[in-house]
Amino acid sequence: MKKIQTVYQHYFRNQAHCEYMIVFDDLVKKFQPVQTLLAALYGQFNSLLEREKALINEMHKSNYTKLIADAAHRVDLIITGMSDLINASLHHFNPDVVEAGRILRNRFDAFGRIVRKSYEEETVVVNLLIADLMSNEYAPAVAATGLNAWLTELQAAEGDFEKLFEMRSVETTGKPQGNLKEIRSEIDILYHRMTDLVSAAATLDAAGVYEAFIARLNTEITYFNDHYHHAARNLGAGDACVIEPVGTQPYTGKAVTPIPVAYYREEGQPTVELVFARDFTLTYKNNIEPGMAELVIHGKGAYRGSRTTTFHIKRSV
């Protein structure tokens, strides 16, 4: 009995995801027994697919999509740079700077993983962060760690992003509405329920009707996986991959192997948090003795290439 292959639709860009679901929809229509089998789910699937197509069409028409993605990426890079500078201050020779870095590290950490939030959530958090850093409570620590220029850049970058986002909001008024990410998620759930039904029916299919459908679908899955999944995203290219700073690790006399938090963002796409063992593997250098250690992320599955970061190992006093 043939089985439906795994399609890596979670890694497809929006256009590729929609194209694959259109192909699946066309195949269902061509195989009447399959369409009958899936009747209870097919209407909802088809309705969601129409909404996905409409949203993607409007996204492509927008003059602001790429500009917004670039502006958001600039904000993320500045926040990451500020975080790196704070971490560096924790190893400063001046204890006052170390204390300032500790204060700011705690404040940054309180906001969680800023760069992986949605555009709307990140805007709220960044504005709260800016207000805090400009307040009398945190301004001395900002000055001591050399973050004043970075804070000015962050204000400007966030302002540019918000202007572009507002302009696109005005542009899209009256156009098809909806959250593309949520619609994709709903479609994926229905897709898996539908393919599970076909697979179950195929086990009892003496005439081979469902197996013929599965064979055709598997041909399309192979094509899409080859063109969109295996054309892996390169972690080492540009600034698309962001690794959150790894905190100072205690010396144990054994190899220290922290697992970092890392993200990947493409133009016009939501930020994706990478999953260890599924999306990347790790290697380490100089990670036993106190001092500077090196950590290398190696892409896996939908990702390729590598990205390197460092962390400190410190002997307790």
Coordinates of C-alpha atoms in Angstrom, one line a residue:
M1 CA 0.0 0.0 0.0
K2 CA 1.3 3.4 -1.0
K3 CA 1.6 6.1 1.8
I4 CA 1.3 9.8 1.4
Q5 CA 4.7 11.3 1.7
T6 CA 5.5 14.1 4.1
V7 CA 5.3 17.6 2.6
Y8 CA 7.3 20.2 4.4
Q9 CA 4.7 23.0 4.0
H10 CA 5.8 24.7 7.2
Y11 CA 9.0 25.6 5.5
F12 CA 7.4 26.9 2.3
R13 CA 7.2 30.6 1.6
N14 CA 3.6 31.9 1.5
Q15 CA 3.4 31.7 -2.3
A16 CA 4.8 28.1 -2.4
H17 CA 2.4 27.1 0.4
C18 CA -0.6 28.4 -1.5
E19 CA 0.6 26.8 -4.8
Y20 CA 0.9 23.4 -3.1
M21 CA -2.6 23.6 -1.6
I22 CA -4.0 24.6 -4.9
V23 CA -2.4 21.5 -6.5
F24 CA -3.9 19.4 -3.7
D25 CA -7.3 21.0 -4.2
D26 CA -7.2 20.3 -8.0
L27 CA -6.3 16.6 -7.4
V28 CA -9.1 16.1 -4.9
K29 CA -11.6 17.5 -7.5
K30 CA -10.2 15.1 -10.2
F31 CA -10.7 12.0 -8.0
Q32 CA -14.5 11.9 -7.3
P33 CA -14.2 9.1 -4.6
V34 CA -11.6 11.2 -2.8
Q35 CA -13.8 14.3 -2.9
T36 CA -16.8 12.3 -1.6
L37 CA -14.6 10.9 1.2
L38 CA -13.5 14.3 2.3
A39 CA -16.8 16.1 1.9
A40 CA -17.2 16.9 5.6
L41 CA -13.9 18.8 5.5
Y42 CA -13.5 20.0 2.0
G43 CA -15.9 23.0 2.1
Q44 CA -14.0 24.5 5.0
F45 CA -10.6 23.8 3.4
N46 CA -11.7 25.4 0.1
S47 CA -13.0 28.5 1.9
L48 CA -9.7 28.9 3.7
L49 CA -7.7 28.4 0.6
E50 CA -9.7 31.2 -1.2
R51 CA -8.9 33.5 1.7
E52 CA -5.2 32.6 1.5
K53 CA -5.1 33.3 -2.2
A54 CA -6.8 36.7 -1.7
L55 CA -4.4 37.7 1.0
I56 CA -1.3 36.7 -1.0
N57 CA -2.6 38.6 -4.0
E58 CA -3.0 41.7 -1.9
M59 CA 0.4 41.2 -0.3
H60 CA 2.1 41.1 -3.7
K61 CA 0.3 44.2 -4.8
S62 CA 1.4 46.2 -1.7
N63 CA 4.3 48.5 -2.2
Y64 CA 5.2 48.3 1.5
T65 CA 5.7 44.6 2.2
K66 CA 9.4 44.5 1.5
L67 CA 10.0 47.9 3.0
I68 CA 8.3 46.8 6.2
A69 CA 10.3 43.6 6.4
D70 CA 13.5 45.5 5.9
A71 CA 12.6 48.1 8.5
A72 CA 11.7 45.4 11.0
H73 CA 14.9 43.6 10.3
R74 CA 16.8 46.8 11.0
V75 CA 15.1 47.1 14.4
D76 CA 16.0 43.4 15.2
L77 CA 19.7 44.0 14.3
I78 CA 19.9 47.0 16.5
I79 CA 18.3 45.2 19.5
T80 CA 20.7 42.3 19.0
G81 CA 23.6 44.7 18.8
M82 CA 22.5 46.4 22.0
S83 CA 22.2 43.0 23.7
D84 CA 25.7 42.0 22.6
L85 CA 27.1 45.2 24.0
I86 CA 25.4 44.6 27.3
N87 CA 26.9 41.1 27.5
A88 CA 30.3 42.5 26.7
S89 CA 29.9 45.0 29.5
L90 CA 29.5 42.2 32.0
H91 CA 33.2 41.4 31.4
H92 CA 34.4 44.9 31.6
F93 CA 37.4 45.8 33.8
N94 CA 35.4 48.6 35.5
P95 CA 33.0 47.1 38.1
D96 CA 30.7 50.1 37.7
V97 CA 30.2 49.2 34.0
V98 CA 29.7 45.5 35.0
E99 CA 26.9 46.6 37.4
A100 CA 25.3 48.8 34.7
G101 CA 25.4 45.8 32.3
R102 CA 23.8 43.6 34.9
I103 CA 21.0 46.1 35.4
L104 CA 20.3 46.4 31.7
R105 CA 20.6 42.6 31.1
N106 CA 17.9 42.0 33.7
R107 CA 15.7 44.7 32.0
F108 CA 16.2 43.3 28.5
D109 CA 15.5 39.7 29.7
A110 CA 12.2 40.8 31.3
F111 CA 10.8 41.6 27.9
G112 CA 11.5 38.1 26.6
R113 CA 12.6 37.2 23.1
I114 CA 11.9 40.5 21.4
V115 CA 13.0 39.6 17.8
R116 CA 10.7 36.7 17.4
K117 CA 7.5 38.5 18.3
S118 CA 4.9 39.5 15.7
Y119 CA 5.2 43.0 14.2
E120 CA 2.4 44.3 16.4
E121 CA 3.8 42.7 19.6
E122 CA 7.3 43.8 18.9
T123 CA 6.2 47.4 18.3
V124 CA 4.6 47.5 21.8
V125 CA 7.6 45.9 23.5
V126 CA 10.2 48.1 21.7
N127 CA 8.4 51.3 22.7
L128 CA 8.3 50.1 26.3
L129 CA 12.0 49.3 26.2
I130 CA 12.8 52.7 24.7
A131 CA 10.8 54.4 27.4
D132 CA 12.6 52.4 30.1
L133 CA 16.0 53.1 28.8
M134 CA 15.3 56.8 28.6
S135 CA 14.0 57.0 32.2
N136 CA 15.9 58.3 35.1
E137 CA 16.1 54.8 36.5
Y138 CA 18.0 53.3 33.5
A139 CA 19.7 56.3 31.8
P140 CA 22.9 56.1 33.9
A141 CA 23.3 52.4 33.0
V142 CA 22.7 53.2 29.3
A143 CA 25.4 55.9 29.5
A144 CA 27.9 53.7 31.4
T145 CA 27.6 50.8 28.8
G146 CA 27.8 53.1 25.8
L147 CA 24.3 52.5 24.6
N148 CA 23.2 56.1 24.0
A149 CA 24.0 56.1 20.3
W150 CA 22.3 52.7 19.9
L151 CA 19.2 53.9 21.7
T152 CA 19.0 56.9 19.3
E153 CA 19.3 54.5 16.3
L154 CA 16.6 52.2 17.8
Q155 CA 14.2 55.1 18.2
A156 CA 14.8 56.2 14.6
A157 CA 14.5 52.6 13.2
E158 CA 11.3 51.9 15.2
G159 CA 9.8 55.2 14.0
D160 CA 10.5 54.4 10.4
F161 CA 8.9 50.9 10.8
E162 CA 5.8 52.3 12.4
K163 CA 5.3 54.9 9.7
L164 CA 5.6 52.2 7.0
F165 CA 3.3 49.8 8.9
E166 CA 0.7 52.6 9.2
M167 CA 0.9 53.5 5.5
R168 CA 0.3 49.8 4.6
S169 CA -2.7 49.7 7.0
V170 CA -4.2 52.7 5.2
E171 CA -3.5 51.1 1.8
T172 CA -5.1 47.8 2.7
T173 CA -8.3 49.3 4.2
G174 CA -11.3 47.7 2.4
K175 CA -9.1 44.8 1.0
P176 CA -9.3 41.2 2.0
Q177 CA -8.6 40.9 5.7
G178 CA -7.2 38.2 7.8
N179 CA -4.0 36.9 9.4
L180 CA -2.2 34.9 6.8
K181 CA -0.2 32.9 9.4
E182 CA -3.4 31.8 11.2
I183 CA -5.1 30.9 7.9
R184 CA -2.0 28.8 6.9
S185 CA -2.1 27.0 10.2
E186 CA -5.8 26.2 9.9
I187 CA -5.3 24.9 6.3
D188 CA -2.4 22.7 7.4
I189 CA -4.5 21.2 10.2
L190 CA -7.3 20.4 7.7
Y191 CA -4.8 19.1 5.1
H192 CA -3.4 16.6 7.6
R193 CA -6.9 15.5 8.7
M194 CA -7.8 15.0 5.0
T195 CA -4.7 13.1 4.1
D196 CA -5.1 10.9 7.2
L197 CA -8.6 10.0 6.0
V198 CA -7.3 9.1 2.5
S199 CA -4.5 7.0 4.0
A200 CA -7.0 5.1 6.2
A201 CA -9.3 4.5 3.3
A202 CA -6.5 3.2 1.1
T203 CA -5.9 0.3 3.5
L204 CA -9.4 -1.0 2.6
D205 CA -9.2 0.0 -1.1
A206 CA -9.4 -3.2 -3.2
A207 CA -10.0 -1.3 -6.4
G208 CA -6.9 0.9 -5.9
V209 CA -8.8 4.2 -6.4
Y210 CA -7.2 5.9 -3.4
E211 CA -3.8 4.5 -4.2
A212 CA -3.9 6.2 -7.6
F213 CA -4.7 9.5 -5.9
I214 CA -1.8 8.9 -3.5
A215 CA 0.6 8.2 -6.3
R216 CA -0.3 11.4 -8.1
L217 CA -0.1 13.4 -4.9
N218 CA 3.3 11.9 -4.0
T219 CA 4.6 13.1 -7.4
E220 CA 3.6 16.7 -6.5
I221 CA 5.0 16.4 -3.0
T222 CA 8.4 15.3 -4.3
Y223 CA 8.4 18.3 -6.7
F224 CA 7.5 20.8 -4.0
N225 CA 9.9 19.4 -1.5
D226 CA 12.8 19.3 -4.0
H227 CA 12.1 22.9 -5.1
Y228 CA 11.2 24.6 -1.8
H229 CA 12.3 22.4 1.1
H230 CA 15.6 21.2 -0.1
A231 CA 16.5 24.6 -1.4
A232 CA 17.5 25.2 2.2
R233 CA 17.7 28.5 3.9
N234 CA 21.3 29.5 4.5
L235 CA 22.0 30.4 8.1
G236 CA 25.4 31.8 7.1
A237 CA 24.1 34.3 4.5
G238 CA 23.7 37.9 5.5
D239 CA 21.9 38.7 8.8
A240 CA 18.8 36.5 8.4
C241 CA 19.9 34.2 11.3
V242 CA 20.1 35.8 14.7
I243 CA 21.5 34.0 17.7
E244 CA 20.6 35.4 21.1
P245 CA 23.6 36.1 23.3
V246 CA 24.7 33.1 25.3
G247 CA 25.1 34.0 29.0
T248 CA 28.3 33.3 31.0
Q249 CA 28.6 29.6 31.8
P250 CA 30.1 28.2 35.0
Y251 CA 33.3 26.2 34.8
T252 CA 32.8 22.6 35.7
G253 CA 35.9 20.9 34.5
K254 CA 33.9 19.2 31.8
A255 CA 32.8 20.3 28.3
V256 CA 30.2 23.1 28.6
T257 CA 27.5 22.8 25.9
P258 CA 24.8 25.4 26.1
I259 CA 22.0 25.3 23.5
P260 CA 21.4 28.8 22.1
V261 CA 18.1 30.4 21.1
A262 CA 18.3 31.3 17.4
Y263 CA 15.9 32.8 14.9
Y264 CA 15.5 33.0 11.1
R265 CA 13.7 35.7 9.2
E266 CA 13.2 36.1 5.4
E267 CA 11.8 39.1 3.6
G268 CA 8.1 39.4 4.1
Q269 CA 8.0 36.3 6.4
P270 CA 7.4 36.0 10.1
T271 CA 10.4 35.3 12.3
V272 CA 10.9 31.6 13.0
E273 CA 12.5 30.2 16.1
L274 CA 14.9 27.4 15.1
V275 CA 14.5 24.1 16.9
F276 CA 17.6 22.3 18.1
A277 CA 18.1 18.8 16.5
R278 CA 15.4 19.5 13.9
D279 CA 16.7 22.8 12.3
F280 CA 20.3 22.8 13.5
T281 CA 23.1 20.9 15.2
L282 CA 25.9 22.3 17.3
T283 CA 29.7 22.0 17.6
Y284 CA 31.9 23.7 20.2
K285 CA 35.5 24.8 20.5
N286 CA 37.5 25.7 23.6
N287 CA 34.5 24.9 25.8
I288 CA 36.2 23.3 28.8
E289 CA 38.6 25.7 30.4
P290 CA 37.7 29.2 31.6
G291 CA 37.8 31.9 29.0
M292 CA 36.1 32.5 25.6
A293 CA 34.4 29.5 24.0
E294 CA 33.1 29.1 20.5
L295 CA 29.7 27.7 19.5
V296 CA 28.8 26.9 15.9
I297 CA 25.2 26.4 14.6
H298 CA 25.0 24.0 11.6
G299 CA 21.8 24.1 9.5
K300 CA 19.8 20.9 9.2
G301 CA 16.6 19.9 7.4
A302 CA 15.2 23.0 5.8
Y303 CA 18.4 25.0 6.7
R304 CA 22.0 24.9 5.5
G305 CA 25.2 26.8 6.2
S306 CA 26.5 27.7 9.7
R307 CA 26.7 30.6 12.1
T308 CA 29.2 31.1 14.9
T309 CA 28.9 32.9 18.2
T310 CA 30.9 33.0 21.4
F311 CA 30.3 32.7 25.1
H312 CA 32.3 32.9 28.3
I313 CA 33.2 30.2 30.7
K314 CA 34.0 31.6 34.2
R315 CA 35.4 29.9 37.2
S316 CA 33.4 30.7 40.3
V317 CA 35.2 32.7 43.0

